[in-house]
């Protein structure tokens, strides 16, 4: 690019410039913080508070989970016994069905980027929360690198199962470990696959020991050679192969990292003046809100207000109360 972006304002100008034709986005947990989704790995999260003695499992399986809670999401464990996965994830599965968590301002950025510019080539998300599918983004624009809680298929034969039908089965057949659903059964019973009849249906989240969806490898090989801007948001960039996007884009591509702290230096990102790599620190929702305002999309966001989670609404309403509207931003 003739002028490399150095801040939110110049990044907005680059996005709408003719030099920027293809944009890819890589997201991680940071874009979903404002939705209030529980983090499995944080203190007080599901892994931290796991009680194997309550899970429907053999003594040996319970010992494995006690030693390492992530045994719950091992491929070998699931094929031997699907109940640990389904019982631990039950509130997350049903909460997704009830839209207990909503797409944030960060998710809405991708939606508006596509609608307003047509330049979004692909959104690659490492998140399994499925919030990207709540937006109006065409599903073919989204690659769920690690699968999604909101899509269901059989691990054995691959046959898909309708999400609402699966949730009805989970509600009726899988017990509640957390004491929040009085209508849950006292004991779990298998959920058979409609196609092969084995009890191996689950959300398409990738189990430890399984390969990533072929779509990730196919789409990235197709997309990355022509990318002009890679936006990296809310990720530590430590999980491969998703982090490979950073060094697989062309040397001419701008790489903007939107995150609480600078990341990716070990992958070749260099935050130096005059370089192609830009760091925008802070909460993802704050940065994406500022970027959308610079792009003149404040009024579009106002129309989405009722669909946002409370934390995102608070940020947006404070901005609108200050009198910020599209007419205030004519620099782009």
Coordinates of C-alpha atoms in Angstrom, one line a residue, residues 56-301:
X56 CA -21.7 -40.9 33.9
X57 CA -18.4 -42.8 33.4
X58 CA -16.3 -45.8 34.6
X59 CA -13.9 -45.5 37.5
X60 CA -11.0 -45.4 35.1
X61 CA -12.6 -42.7 33.0
X62 CA -13.3 -40.6 36.1
X63 CA -9.7 -40.9 37.2
X64 CA -8.5 -39.8 33.8
X65 CA -10.8 -36.7 34.0
X66 CA -9.6 -36.0 37.5
X67 CA -6.0 -36.0 36.4
X68 CA -6.7 -33.9 33.3
X69 CA -10.2 -32.3 32.8
X70 CA -9.6 -31.9 29.1
X71 CA -10.0 -35.7 28.9
X72 CA -13.7 -34.8 28.5
X73 CA -13.0 -33.6 25.0
X74 CA -10.7 -36.4 23.9
X75 CA -11.7 -38.3 20.8
X76 CA -10.9 -41.7 22.4
X77 CA -13.0 -40.8 25.4
X78 CA -16.0 -39.7 23.3
X79 CA -16.0 -42.9 21.2
X80 CA -15.8 -45.0 24.4
X81 CA -18.4 -42.9 26.3
X82 CA -20.2 -39.8 24.9
X83 CA -21.7 -38.9 28.3
X84 CA -18.8 -36.9 29.7
X85 CA -18.7 -34.5 26.7
X86 CA -22.5 -34.2 26.6
X87 CA -23.0 -33.8 30.3
X88 CA -20.3 -31.2 30.8
X89 CA -21.3 -29.2 27.7
X90 CA -25.1 -29.5 28.3
X91 CA -25.7 -25.9 29.5
X92 CA -23.5 -24.5 26.7
X93 CA -25.4 -26.5 24.1
X94 CA -28.9 -25.6 25.4
X95 CA -27.8 -22.0 26.1
X96 CA -26.7 -21.7 22.5
X97 CA -30.1 -22.9 21.4
X98 CA -31.8 -20.3 23.6
X99 CA -29.5 -17.6 22.4
X100 CA -28.4 -16.9 25.9
X101 CA -25.2 -15.4 24.4
X102 CA -25.4 -12.8 21.6
X103 CA -23.1 -11.7 18.8
X104 CA -21.0 -8.7 20.0
X105 CA -19.9 -5.5 18.2
X106 CA -16.8 -7.4 17.1
X107 CA -19.0 -10.0 15.4
X108 CA -21.1 -7.3 13.8
X109 CA -18.1 -5.7 12.3
X110 CA -17.6 -8.7 10.0
X111 CA -21.3 -8.6 9.1
X112 CA -21.2 -4.9 8.2
X113 CA -17.8 -5.2 6.4
X114 CA -19.4 -7.7 4.1
X115 CA -22.6 -5.8 3.6
X116 CA -21.0 -2.4 3.2
X117 CA -17.9 -3.1 1.2
X118 CA -18.1 -6.7 -0.3
X119 CA -14.4 -7.0 0.6
X120 CA -14.7 -9.8 3.2
X121 CA -13.2 -12.9 1.6
X122 CA -13.4 -15.1 4.7
X123 CA -13.8 -15.0 8.5
X124 CA -11.8 -17.7 10.2
X125 CA -12.9 -18.2 13.8
X126 CA -11.2 -20.3 16.4
X127 CA -14.2 -20.0 18.6
X128 CA -16.7 -22.8 19.0
X129 CA -19.5 -20.5 20.3
X130 CA -21.3 -20.2 17.0
X131 CA -22.0 -16.5 17.5
X132 CA -20.8 -15.6 14.0
X133 CA -23.8 -17.6 12.7
X134 CA -26.2 -15.2 14.5
X135 CA -25.2 -12.4 12.1
X136 CA -26.4 -11.9 8.6
X137 CA -23.0 -13.1 7.2
X138 CA -23.5 -15.8 4.5
X139 CA -22.4 -19.1 6.1
X140 CA -19.9 -19.7 3.2
X141 CA -18.0 -16.7 4.4
X142 CA -17.4 -18.3 7.8
X143 CA -14.9 -21.0 8.5
X144 CA -15.2 -22.4 12.1
X145 CA -11.6 -23.7 12.4
X146 CA -12.3 -25.8 15.5
X147 CA -15.9 -26.6 14.7
X148 CA -19.1 -25.0 16.3
X149 CA -21.4 -25.8 19.1
X150 CA -24.3 -24.7 16.9
X151 CA -23.8 -27.4 14.3
X152 CA -24.3 -31.1 14.9
X153 CA -23.1 -34.2 13.2
X154 CA -22.2 -37.8 13.9
X155 CA -18.6 -38.3 14.8
X156 CA -18.9 -41.8 13.4
X157 CA -20.5 -41.5 10.0
X158 CA -20.5 -37.7 9.6
X159 CA -24.3 -37.5 9.0
X160 CA -25.7 -34.1 10.1
X161 CA -28.4 -33.7 12.6
X162 CA -30.8 -30.7 12.9
X163 CA -29.6 -28.5 15.8
X164 CA -33.1 -28.0 17.4
X165 CA -33.8 -31.7 17.2
X166 CA -30.5 -32.5 18.8
X167 CA -31.1 -30.0 21.6
X168 CA -34.5 -31.6 22.3
X169 CA -32.7 -34.9 22.7
X170 CA -30.0 -33.4 25.0
X171 CA -32.7 -31.8 27.2
X172 CA -34.6 -35.1 27.4
X173 CA -31.8 -37.6 27.7
X174 CA -28.7 -35.9 29.3
X175 CA -28.6 -35.2 33.0
X176 CA -27.8 -31.8 34.5
X177 CA -24.5 -31.8 36.4
X178 CA -24.9 -28.2 37.5
X179 CA -28.3 -28.2 39.3
X180 CA -29.9 -25.6 37.1
X181 CA -32.5 -27.6 35.2
X182 CA -35.1 -29.3 37.4
X183 CA -36.7 -30.9 34.3
X184 CA -33.5 -32.8 33.4
X185 CA -33.5 -36.6 33.7
X186 CA -31.9 -38.1 36.7
X187 CA -29.7 -40.4 34.6
X188 CA -28.3 -40.0 31.1
X189 CA -29.3 -42.2 28.2
X190 CA -27.7 -42.4 24.7
X191 CA -28.6 -40.2 21.8
X192 CA -28.5 -42.3 18.6
X193 CA -27.4 -41.0 15.3
X194 CA -30.5 -40.9 12.9
X195 CA -28.3 -42.4 10.1
X196 CA -26.0 -45.0 11.7
X197 CA -27.8 -45.4 15.1
X198 CA -24.6 -45.2 17.1
X199 CA -24.5 -42.8 20.1
X200 CA -22.0 -40.5 18.5
X201 CA -23.9 -37.4 17.6
X202 CA -22.5 -34.1 19.1
X203 CA -21.8 -30.5 18.1
X204 CA -19.1 -30.3 15.5
X205 CA -16.5 -29.0 17.9
X206 CA -13.1 -30.6 17.1
X207 CA -12.2 -33.2 19.7
X208 CA -8.5 -33.6 20.9
X209 CA -7.0 -36.2 18.6
X210 CA -9.2 -35.3 15.6
X211 CA -8.2 -33.5 12.5
X212 CA -9.4 -30.0 11.7
X213 CA -12.3 -29.6 9.2
X214 CA -11.0 -30.0 5.6
X215 CA -12.7 -26.7 4.9
X216 CA -10.0 -24.8 6.8
X217 CA -7.2 -26.1 4.6
X218 CA -9.1 -25.8 1.4
X219 CA -10.4 -22.2 2.0
X220 CA -7.1 -20.9 3.4
X221 CA -5.2 -22.2 0.4
X222 CA -7.7 -20.6 -1.9
X223 CA -8.1 -17.2 0.0
X224 CA -4.7 -16.2 1.4
X225 CA -2.6 -15.6 -1.7
X226 CA -4.7 -12.6 -2.7
X227 CA -5.4 -11.0 0.8
X228 CA -4.6 -7.3 1.1
X229 CA -5.6 -7.0 4.8
X230 CA -5.5 -9.6 7.6
X231 CA -7.4 -8.6 10.7
X232 CA -6.3 -10.6 13.8
X233 CA -8.7 -10.1 16.7
X234 CA -8.9 -11.5 20.3
X235 CA -6.4 -14.3 19.9
X236 CA -3.1 -15.2 21.5
X237 CA -1.9 -16.7 18.2
X238 CA -0.5 -19.7 20.0
X239 CA -2.7 -22.4 18.5
X240 CA -1.7 -23.9 15.2
X241 CA -2.5 -24.3 12.4
X242 CA -5.0 -21.4 12.7
X243 CA -2.1 -19.1 13.5
X244 CA -0.4 -20.0 10.2
X245 CA -2.7 -17.4 8.5
X246 CA -0.4 -14.7 9.8
X247 CA 2.6 -15.9 7.8
X248 CA 0.7 -17.3 4.8
X249 CA -0.6 -14.0 3.6
X250 CA 1.5 -12.1 1.0
X251 CA 4.4 -10.0 2.1
X252 CA 2.5 -7.0 0.8
X253 CA -0.6 -7.6 3.0
X254 CA -1.3 -5.3 5.9
X255 CA -1.7 -7.2 9.2
X256 CA -3.7 -5.5 12.0
X257 CA -3.8 -7.1 15.4
X258 CA -6.7 -6.1 17.6
X259 CA -6.0 -7.6 21.1
X260 CA -5.3 -6.8 24.7
X261 CA -1.6 -7.2 24.2
X262 CA 0.8 -7.5 21.2
X263 CA 1.1 -11.1 19.9
X264 CA 2.6 -13.0 17.0
X265 CA 6.1 -11.7 17.2
X266 CA 7.4 -15.3 17.1
X267 CA 5.4 -15.8 13.9
X268 CA 7.1 -12.9 12.2
X269 CA 4.9 -10.0 13.1
X270 CA 7.0 -6.8 13.6
X271 CA 5.4 -3.8 15.3
X272 CA 7.8 -1.2 14.0
X273 CA 7.1 2.3 12.7
X274 CA 6.6 2.3 8.9
X275 CA 6.0 -1.4 8.8
X276 CA 3.0 -3.3 7.5
X277 CA 2.0 -4.6 11.0
X278 CA -0.3 -2.6 13.2
X279 CA -1.2 -3.2 16.8
X280 CA -4.5 -1.7 18.2
X281 CA -4.6 -2.5 21.9
X282 CA -7.6 -2.9 24.3
X283 CA -10.9 -4.7 24.3
X284 CA -12.0 -6.0 20.8
X285 CA -15.4 -4.4 21.1
X286 CA -14.0 -0.9 21.8
X287 CA -11.6 -1.1 18.9
X288 CA -14.2 -2.4 16.4
X289 CA -16.7 0.1 17.6
X290 CA -14.2 2.9 17.0
X291 CA -13.4 1.4 13.5
X292 CA -17.0 1.1 12.6
X293 CA -17.6 4.8 13.6
X294 CA -14.7 5.9 11.4
X295 CA -16.2 3.9 8.6
X296 CA -19.5 5.7 9.0
X297 CA -21.5 2.7 10.2
X298 CA -22.8 4.1 13.5
X299 CA -26.4 4.3 12.2
X300 CA -26.3 0.7 11.0
X301 CA -25.1 -0.3 14.5

